[in-house]
Tab-separated table of C-alpha atoms and ligand atoms in Angstrom:
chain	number	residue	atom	x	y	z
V	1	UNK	CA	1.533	-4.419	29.638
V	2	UNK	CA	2.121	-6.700	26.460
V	3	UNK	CA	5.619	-7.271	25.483
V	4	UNK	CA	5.895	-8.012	21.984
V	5	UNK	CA	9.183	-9.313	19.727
V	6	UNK	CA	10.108	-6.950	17.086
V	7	UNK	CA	12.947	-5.977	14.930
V	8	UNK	CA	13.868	-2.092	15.193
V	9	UNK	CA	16.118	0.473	13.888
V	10	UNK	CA	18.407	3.026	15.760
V	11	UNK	CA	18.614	5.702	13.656
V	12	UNK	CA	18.757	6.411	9.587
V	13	UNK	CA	21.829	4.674	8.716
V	14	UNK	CA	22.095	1.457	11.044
V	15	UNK	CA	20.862	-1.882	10.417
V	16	UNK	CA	17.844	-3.970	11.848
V	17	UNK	CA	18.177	-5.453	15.608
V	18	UNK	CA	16.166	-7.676	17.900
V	19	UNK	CA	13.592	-5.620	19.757
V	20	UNK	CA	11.042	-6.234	22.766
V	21	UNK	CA	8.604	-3.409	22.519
V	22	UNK	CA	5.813	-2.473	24.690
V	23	UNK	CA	1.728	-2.931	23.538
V	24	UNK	CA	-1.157	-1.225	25.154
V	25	UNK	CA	-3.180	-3.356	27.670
V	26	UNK	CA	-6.080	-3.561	25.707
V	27	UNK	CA	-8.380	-0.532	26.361
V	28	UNK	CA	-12.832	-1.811	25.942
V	29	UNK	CA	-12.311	-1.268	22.139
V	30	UNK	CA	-8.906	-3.184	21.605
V	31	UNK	CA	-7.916	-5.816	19.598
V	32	UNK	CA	-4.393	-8.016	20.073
V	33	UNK	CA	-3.561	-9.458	16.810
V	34	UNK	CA	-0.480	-11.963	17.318
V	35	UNK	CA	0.747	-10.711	14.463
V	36	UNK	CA	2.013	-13.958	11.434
V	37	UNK	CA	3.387	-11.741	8.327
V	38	UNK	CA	4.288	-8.142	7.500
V	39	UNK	CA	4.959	-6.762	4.127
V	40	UNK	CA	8.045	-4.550	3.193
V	41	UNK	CA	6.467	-1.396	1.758
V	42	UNK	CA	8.816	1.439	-0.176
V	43	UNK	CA	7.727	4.076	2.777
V	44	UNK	CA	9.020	1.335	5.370
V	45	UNK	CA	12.332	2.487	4.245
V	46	UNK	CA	12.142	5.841	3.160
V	47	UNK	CA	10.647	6.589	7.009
V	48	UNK	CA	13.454	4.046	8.545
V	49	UNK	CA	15.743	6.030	6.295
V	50	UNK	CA	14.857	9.087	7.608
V	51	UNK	CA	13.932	10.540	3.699
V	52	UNK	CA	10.366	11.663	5.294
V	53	UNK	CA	11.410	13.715	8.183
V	54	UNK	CA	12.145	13.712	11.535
V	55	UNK	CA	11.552	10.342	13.013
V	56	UNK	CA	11.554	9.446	16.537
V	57	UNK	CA	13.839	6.396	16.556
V	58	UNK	CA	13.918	3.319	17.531
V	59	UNK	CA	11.489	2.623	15.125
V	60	UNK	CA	9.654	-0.462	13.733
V	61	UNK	CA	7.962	0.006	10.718
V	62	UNK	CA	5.595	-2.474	9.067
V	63	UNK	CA	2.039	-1.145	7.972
V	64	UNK	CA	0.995	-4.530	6.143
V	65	UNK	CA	0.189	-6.629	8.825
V	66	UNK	CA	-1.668	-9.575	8.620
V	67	UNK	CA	-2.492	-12.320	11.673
V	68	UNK	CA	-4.698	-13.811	14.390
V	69	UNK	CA	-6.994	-12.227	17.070
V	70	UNK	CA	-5.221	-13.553	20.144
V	71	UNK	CA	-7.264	-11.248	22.518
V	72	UNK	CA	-10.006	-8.563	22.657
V	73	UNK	CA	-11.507	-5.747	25.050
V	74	UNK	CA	-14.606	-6.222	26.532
V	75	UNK	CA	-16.841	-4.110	23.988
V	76	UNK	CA	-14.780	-5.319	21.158
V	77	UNK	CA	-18.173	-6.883	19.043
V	78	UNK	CA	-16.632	-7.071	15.234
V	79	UNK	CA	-13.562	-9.592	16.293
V	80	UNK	CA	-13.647	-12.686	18.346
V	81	UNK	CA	-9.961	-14.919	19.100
V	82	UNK	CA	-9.045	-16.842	16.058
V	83	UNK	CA	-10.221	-14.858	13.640
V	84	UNK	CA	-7.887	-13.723	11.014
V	85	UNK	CA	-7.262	-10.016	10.539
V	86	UNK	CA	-5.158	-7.335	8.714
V	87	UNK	CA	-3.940	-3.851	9.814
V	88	UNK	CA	-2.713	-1.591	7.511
V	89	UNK	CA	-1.447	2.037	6.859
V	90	UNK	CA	-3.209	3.584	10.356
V	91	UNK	CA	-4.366	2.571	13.178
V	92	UNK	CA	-6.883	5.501	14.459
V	93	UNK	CA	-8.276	8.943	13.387
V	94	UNK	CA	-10.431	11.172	14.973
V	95	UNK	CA	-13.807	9.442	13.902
V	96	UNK	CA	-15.466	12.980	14.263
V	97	UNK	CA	-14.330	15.113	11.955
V	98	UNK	CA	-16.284	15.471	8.036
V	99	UNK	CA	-13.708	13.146	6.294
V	100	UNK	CA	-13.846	10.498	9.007
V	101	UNK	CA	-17.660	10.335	8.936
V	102	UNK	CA	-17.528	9.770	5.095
V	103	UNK	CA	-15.236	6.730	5.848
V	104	UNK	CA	-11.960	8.344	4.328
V	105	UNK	CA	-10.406	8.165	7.925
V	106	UNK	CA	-6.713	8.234	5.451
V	107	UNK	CA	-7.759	12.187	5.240
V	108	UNK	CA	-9.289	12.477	8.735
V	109	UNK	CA	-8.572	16.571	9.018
V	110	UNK	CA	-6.711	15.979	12.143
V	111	UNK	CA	-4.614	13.407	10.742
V	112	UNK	CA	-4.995	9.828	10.888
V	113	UNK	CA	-2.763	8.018	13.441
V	114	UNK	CA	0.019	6.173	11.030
V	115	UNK	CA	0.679	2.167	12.000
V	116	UNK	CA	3.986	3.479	12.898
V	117	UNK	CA	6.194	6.545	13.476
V	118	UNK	CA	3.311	8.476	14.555
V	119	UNK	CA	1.475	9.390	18.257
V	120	UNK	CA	-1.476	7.528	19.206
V	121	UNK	CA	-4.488	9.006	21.412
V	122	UNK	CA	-2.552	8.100	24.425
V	123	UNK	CA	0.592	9.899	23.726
V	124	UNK	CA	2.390	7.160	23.198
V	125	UNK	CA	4.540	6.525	19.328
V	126	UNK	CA	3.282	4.070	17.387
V	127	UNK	CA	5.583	1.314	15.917
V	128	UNK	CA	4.630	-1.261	13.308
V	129	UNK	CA	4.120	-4.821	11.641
V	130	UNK	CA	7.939	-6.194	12.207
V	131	UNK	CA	6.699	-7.286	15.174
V	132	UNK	CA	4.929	-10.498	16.780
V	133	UNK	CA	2.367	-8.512	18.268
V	134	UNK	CA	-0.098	-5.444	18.023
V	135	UNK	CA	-2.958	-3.653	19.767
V	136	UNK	CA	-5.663	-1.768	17.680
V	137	UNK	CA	-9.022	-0.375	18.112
V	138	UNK	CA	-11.302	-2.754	16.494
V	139	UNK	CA	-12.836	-0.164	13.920
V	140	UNK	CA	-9.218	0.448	12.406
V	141	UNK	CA	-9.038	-3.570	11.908
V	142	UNK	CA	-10.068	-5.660	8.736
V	143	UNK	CA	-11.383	-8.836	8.409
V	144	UNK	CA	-9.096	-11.306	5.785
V	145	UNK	CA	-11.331	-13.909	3.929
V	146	UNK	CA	-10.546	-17.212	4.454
V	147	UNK	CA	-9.303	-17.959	0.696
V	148	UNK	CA	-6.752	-15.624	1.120
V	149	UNK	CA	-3.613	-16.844	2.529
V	150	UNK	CA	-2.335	-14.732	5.116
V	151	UNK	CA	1.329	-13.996	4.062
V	152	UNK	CA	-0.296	-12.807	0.302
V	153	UNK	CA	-2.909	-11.286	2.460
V	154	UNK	CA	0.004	-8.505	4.317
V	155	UNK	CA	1.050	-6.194	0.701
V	156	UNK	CA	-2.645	-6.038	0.283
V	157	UNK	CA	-3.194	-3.704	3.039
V	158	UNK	CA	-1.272	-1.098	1.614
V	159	UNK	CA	-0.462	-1.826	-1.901
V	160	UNK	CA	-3.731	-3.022	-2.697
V	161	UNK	CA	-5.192	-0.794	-1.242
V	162	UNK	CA	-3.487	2.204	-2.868
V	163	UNK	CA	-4.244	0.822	-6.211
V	164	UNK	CA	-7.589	-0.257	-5.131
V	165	UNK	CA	-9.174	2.887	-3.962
V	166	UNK	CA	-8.231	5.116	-7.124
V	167	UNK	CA	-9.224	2.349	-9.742
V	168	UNK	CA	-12.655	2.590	-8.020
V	169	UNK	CA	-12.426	6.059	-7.560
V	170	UNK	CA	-11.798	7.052	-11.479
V	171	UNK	CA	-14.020	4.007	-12.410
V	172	UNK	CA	-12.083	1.157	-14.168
V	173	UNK	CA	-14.492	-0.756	-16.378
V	174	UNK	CA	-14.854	-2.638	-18.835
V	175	UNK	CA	-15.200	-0.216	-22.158
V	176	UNK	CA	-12.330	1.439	-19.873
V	177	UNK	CA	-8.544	2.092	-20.672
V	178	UNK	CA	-6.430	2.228	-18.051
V	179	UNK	CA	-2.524	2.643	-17.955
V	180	UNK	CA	-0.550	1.106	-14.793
V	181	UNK	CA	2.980	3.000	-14.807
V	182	UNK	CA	5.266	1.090	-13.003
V	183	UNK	CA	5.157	-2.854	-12.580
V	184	UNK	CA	6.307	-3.105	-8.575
V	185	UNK	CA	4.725	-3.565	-6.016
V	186	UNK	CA	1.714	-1.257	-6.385
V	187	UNK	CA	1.832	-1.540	-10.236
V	188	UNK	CA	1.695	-5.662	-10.251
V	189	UNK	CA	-1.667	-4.877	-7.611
V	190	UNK	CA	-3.042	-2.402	-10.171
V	191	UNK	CA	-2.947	-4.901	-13.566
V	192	UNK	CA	-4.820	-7.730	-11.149
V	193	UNK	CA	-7.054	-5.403	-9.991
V	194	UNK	CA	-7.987	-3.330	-13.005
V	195	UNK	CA	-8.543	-6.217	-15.397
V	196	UNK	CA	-10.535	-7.553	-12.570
V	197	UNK	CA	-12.424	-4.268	-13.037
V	198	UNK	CA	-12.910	-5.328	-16.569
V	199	UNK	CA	-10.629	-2.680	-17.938
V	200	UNK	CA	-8.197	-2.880	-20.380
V	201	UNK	CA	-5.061	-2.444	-19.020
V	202	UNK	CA	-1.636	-1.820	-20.853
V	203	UNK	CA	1.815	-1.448	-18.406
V	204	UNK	CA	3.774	1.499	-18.836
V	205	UNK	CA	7.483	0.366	-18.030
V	206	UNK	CA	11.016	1.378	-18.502
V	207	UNK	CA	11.677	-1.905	-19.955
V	208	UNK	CA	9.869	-5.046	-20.938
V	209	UNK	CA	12.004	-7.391	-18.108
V	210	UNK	CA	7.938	-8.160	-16.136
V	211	UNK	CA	6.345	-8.141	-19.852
V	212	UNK	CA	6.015	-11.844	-19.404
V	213	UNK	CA	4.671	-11.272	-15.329
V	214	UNK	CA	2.262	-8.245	-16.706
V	215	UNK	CA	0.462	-10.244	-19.425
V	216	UNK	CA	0.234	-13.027	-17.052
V	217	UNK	CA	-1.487	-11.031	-14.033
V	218	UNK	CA	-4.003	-9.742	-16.659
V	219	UNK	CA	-2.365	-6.705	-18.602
V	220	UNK	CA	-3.723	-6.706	-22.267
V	221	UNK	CA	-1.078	-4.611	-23.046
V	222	UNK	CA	3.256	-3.537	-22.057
V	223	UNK	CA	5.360	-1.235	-23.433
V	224	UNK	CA	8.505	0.095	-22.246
V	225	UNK	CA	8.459	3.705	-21.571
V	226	UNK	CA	12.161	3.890	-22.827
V	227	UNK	CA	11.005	3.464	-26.498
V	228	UNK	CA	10.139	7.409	-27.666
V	229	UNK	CA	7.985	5.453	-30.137
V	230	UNK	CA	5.336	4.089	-27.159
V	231	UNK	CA	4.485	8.092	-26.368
V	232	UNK	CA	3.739	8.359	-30.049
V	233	UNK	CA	1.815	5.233	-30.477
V	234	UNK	CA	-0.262	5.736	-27.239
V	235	UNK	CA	-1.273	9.271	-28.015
V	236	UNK	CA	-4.216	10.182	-26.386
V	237	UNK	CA	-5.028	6.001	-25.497
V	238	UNK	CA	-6.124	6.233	-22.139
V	239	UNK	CA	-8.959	7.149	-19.683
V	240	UNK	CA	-7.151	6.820	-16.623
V	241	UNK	CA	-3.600	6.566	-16.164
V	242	UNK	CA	-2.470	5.173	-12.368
V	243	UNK	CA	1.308	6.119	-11.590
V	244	UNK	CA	2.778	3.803	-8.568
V	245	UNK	CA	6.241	5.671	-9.528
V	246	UNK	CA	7.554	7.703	-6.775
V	247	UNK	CA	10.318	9.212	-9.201
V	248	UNK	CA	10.140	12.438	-10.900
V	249	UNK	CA	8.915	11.533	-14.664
V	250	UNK	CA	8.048	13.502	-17.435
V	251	UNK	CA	4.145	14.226	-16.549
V	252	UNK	CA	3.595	16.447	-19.846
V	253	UNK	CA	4.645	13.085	-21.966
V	254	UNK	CA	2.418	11.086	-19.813
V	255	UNK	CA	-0.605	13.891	-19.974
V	256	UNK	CA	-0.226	12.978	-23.875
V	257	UNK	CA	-1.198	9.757	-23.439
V	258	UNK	CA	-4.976	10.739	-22.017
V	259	UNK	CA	-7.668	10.906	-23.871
V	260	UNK	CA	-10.584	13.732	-23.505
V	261	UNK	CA	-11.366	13.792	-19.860
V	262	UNK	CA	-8.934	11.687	-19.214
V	263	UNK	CA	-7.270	11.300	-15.284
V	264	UNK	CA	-3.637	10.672	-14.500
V	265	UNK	CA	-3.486	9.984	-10.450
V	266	UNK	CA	-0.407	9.751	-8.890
V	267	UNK	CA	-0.129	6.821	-6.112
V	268	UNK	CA	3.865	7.431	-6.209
V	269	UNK	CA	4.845	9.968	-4.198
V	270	UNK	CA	8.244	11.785	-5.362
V	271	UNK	CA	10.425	13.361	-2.990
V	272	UNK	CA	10.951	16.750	-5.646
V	273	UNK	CA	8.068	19.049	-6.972
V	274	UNK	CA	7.059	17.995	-10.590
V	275	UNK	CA	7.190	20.215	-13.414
V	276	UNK	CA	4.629	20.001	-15.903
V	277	UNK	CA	2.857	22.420	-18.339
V	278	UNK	CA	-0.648	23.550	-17.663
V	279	UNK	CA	-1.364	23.460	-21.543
V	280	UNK	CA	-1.095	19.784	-21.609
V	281	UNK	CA	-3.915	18.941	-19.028
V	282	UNK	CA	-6.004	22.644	-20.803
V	283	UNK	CA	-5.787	21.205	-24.638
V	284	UNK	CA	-7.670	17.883	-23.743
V	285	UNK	CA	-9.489	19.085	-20.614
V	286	UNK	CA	-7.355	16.442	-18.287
V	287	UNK	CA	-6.901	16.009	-14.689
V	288	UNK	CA	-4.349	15.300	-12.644
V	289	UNK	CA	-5.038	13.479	-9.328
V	290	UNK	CA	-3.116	11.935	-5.938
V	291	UNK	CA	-4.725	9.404	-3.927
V	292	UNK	CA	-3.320	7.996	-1.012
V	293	UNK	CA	-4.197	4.826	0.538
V	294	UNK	CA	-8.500	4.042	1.084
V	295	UNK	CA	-10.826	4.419	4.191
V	296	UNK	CA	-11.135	1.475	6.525
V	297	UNK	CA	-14.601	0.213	4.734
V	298	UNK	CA	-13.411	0.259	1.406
V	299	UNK	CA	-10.024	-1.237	2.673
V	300	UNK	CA	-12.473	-4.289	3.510
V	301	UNK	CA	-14.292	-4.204	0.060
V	302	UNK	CA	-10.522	-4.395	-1.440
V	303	UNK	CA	-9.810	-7.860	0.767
V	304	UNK	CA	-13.898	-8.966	-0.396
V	305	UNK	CA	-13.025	-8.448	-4.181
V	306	UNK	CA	-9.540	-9.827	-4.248
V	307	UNK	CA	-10.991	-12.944	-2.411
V	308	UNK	CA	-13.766	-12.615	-5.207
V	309	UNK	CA	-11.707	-12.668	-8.252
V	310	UNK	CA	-8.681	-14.631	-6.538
V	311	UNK	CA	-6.240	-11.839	-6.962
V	312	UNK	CA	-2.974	-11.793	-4.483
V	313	UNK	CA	0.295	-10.339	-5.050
V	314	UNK	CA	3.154	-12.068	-5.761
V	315	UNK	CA	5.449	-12.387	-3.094
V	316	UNK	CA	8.615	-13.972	-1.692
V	317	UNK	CA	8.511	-14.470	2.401
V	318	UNK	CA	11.884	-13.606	4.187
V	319	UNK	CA	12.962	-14.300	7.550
V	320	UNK	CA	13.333	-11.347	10.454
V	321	UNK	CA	17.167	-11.463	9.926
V	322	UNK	CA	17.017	-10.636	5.982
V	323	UNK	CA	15.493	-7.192	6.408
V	324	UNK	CA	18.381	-5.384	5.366
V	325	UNK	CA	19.131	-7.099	2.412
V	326	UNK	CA	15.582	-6.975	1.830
V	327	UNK	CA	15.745	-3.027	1.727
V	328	UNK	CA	19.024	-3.201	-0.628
V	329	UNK	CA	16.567	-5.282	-2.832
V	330	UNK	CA	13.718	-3.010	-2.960
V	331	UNK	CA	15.917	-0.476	-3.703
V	332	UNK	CA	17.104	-1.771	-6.852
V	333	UNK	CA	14.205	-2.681	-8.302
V	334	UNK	CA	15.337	-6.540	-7.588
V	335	UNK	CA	12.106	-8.476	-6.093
V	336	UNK	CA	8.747	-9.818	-7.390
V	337	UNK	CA	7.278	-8.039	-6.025
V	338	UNK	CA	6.369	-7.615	-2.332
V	339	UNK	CA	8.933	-8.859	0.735
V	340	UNK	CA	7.185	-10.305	3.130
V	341	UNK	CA	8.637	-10.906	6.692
V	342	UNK	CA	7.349	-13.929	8.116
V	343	UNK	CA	7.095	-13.031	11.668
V	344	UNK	CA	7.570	-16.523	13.213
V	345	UNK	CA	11.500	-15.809	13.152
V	346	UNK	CA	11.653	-12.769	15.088
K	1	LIG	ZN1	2.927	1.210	2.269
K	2	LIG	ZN1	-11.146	12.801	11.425
């Protein structure tokens, strides 16, 4: 039994406390990752909150985790002690099943075991990243390059990621126009990665606050979607169109911005059903797509290209006890643009 330091919560409205939670002994396949940063993702508190359902509380969320091998079962062959890993969004999935054998273990048809709030193959819940410690099968574990440090390393398992896997997906390129809606955490991901693509990317925002952040991480382009005038100037602009917003928008003004063919994929996840009208995906013969996350191998080609083209988010590294204000932050929109908890002060 492994007794790990973590911060947990009791229940939808309370606040963050000290912790000791229980790992796995590691089973032939395991990996124990002392655990060094963990990001502050949007579904962290909409799951702490209880906004996703029923939640089995305590629970310590935290699916951007990035640290050290400390320890490893005795078949474990990808991970030795010392090396320096990441964990994101799940941490097992059937491996059997049509989805899992493609390597898009995020839609394994039985459901992929989540990093926390969720039941792993022993029966036991899962809890998360806001912890000094973790167990996970080695084939649900990444590798993090060595020119990527390892707090800017943690928002990259899930919010690069996210952006990552439809930008591929939908083929940003150069000759390619994509739109980023949203400049957070997931949108800030999507301008680095996209121009690194070669694209040309314009921000879609409700104001032009980031404009200066946007251009700098590579956008060619930022307009605020509060101007009536952008939807008329953009008309029909854009090949691919990725929205990190998880509020309800509306889609029929951002179909209009598509070109022929052109895909609008929703990262954001709203809590309400959208409303949109067929006729403006029929008249230009547009799609609208979800994504959600990336399979554990192109999870690893995400980590290989930002170490490639030197992308990282920008982040700002809180202690254990600043959680809670933390979450107040996120929530208003007030932090460039990933919390990361260094896990040092639990
Ligand atoms: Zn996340
Ligand atoms: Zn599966």
């Amino acid at each position: 039994m492994i007794t790990a330091k973590a911060r947990a919560v009791d229940g939808p409205d309370q606040s963050f406390r000290t912790a000791e939670i229980v790992r796995r002994d590691l089973d032939t396949q395991d990996v124990l990752i002392e655990i060094k940063y963990a990001g502050i993702c949007h579904s962290d508190i909409h799951t702490a909150h209880g906004e996703w359902g029923e939640v089995n509380y305590p629970l310590v969320p935290g699916h951007e985790i990035a640290g050290i091998v400390t320890d490893v079962g005795s078949e474990v062959t990808k991970y030795k002690v010392g090396d320096r890993v990441g964990v994101g969004c799940m941490v097992d999935s059937c491996g059997d099943c049509v989805n899992c054998r493609k390597g898009e273990e995020q839609y394994c048809l039985k459901g992929n075991i989540p990093t926390y709030a969720g039941v792993d193959k022993y029966g036991e819940p899962t809890q998360g990243g806001y912890s000094s410690h973790i167990v996970v099968t080695e084939d649900f574990v990444v590798r993090i390059p060595d020119n990527i440090e390892l707090d800017a390393a943690a928002p990259l398992l899930c919010a690069g990621i996210t952006t990552y896997s439809p930008l591929r997906r939908w083929e940003a390129a150069p000759g390619k126009k994509v739109a980023v809606v949203g400049m957070g955490g997931l949108g800030h991901m999507a301008v680095q990665i996209a121009h690194a693509m070669g694209a040309e990317v314009t921000v879609l925002s409700q104001s032009l606050k980031k404009k200066d952040d946007g251009l700098q991480l590579g956008a060619d382009s930022y307009y605020a979607t509060s101007d009536p005038e952008t939807f008329e100037k953009l008309a029909g602009s854009f090949d691919l169109i990725i929205n990190t917003v998880s509020a309800s928008l509306n889609m029929d003004a951002y179909f209009s911005l598509l070109t022929l063919d052109g895909t609008l994929v929703n990262v954001g996840a709203p809590g309400e059903p959208l409303s949109l009208h067929v006729m403006s995906l029929i008249g230009h013969r547009r799609s609208f797509a979800g994504s959600m996350i990336g399979g554990i191998r192109e999870t690893q080609e995400m980590l290989d290209f930002c170490a490639e083209h030197n992308i990282a988010p920008k982040i700002e590294v809180i202690s254990a006890d600043e959680i809670d204000e933390a979450y107040k932050r996120v929530l208003v929109s007030d932090v460039k643009y990933r919390f990361v908890i260094d896990t040092s002060t639990m």
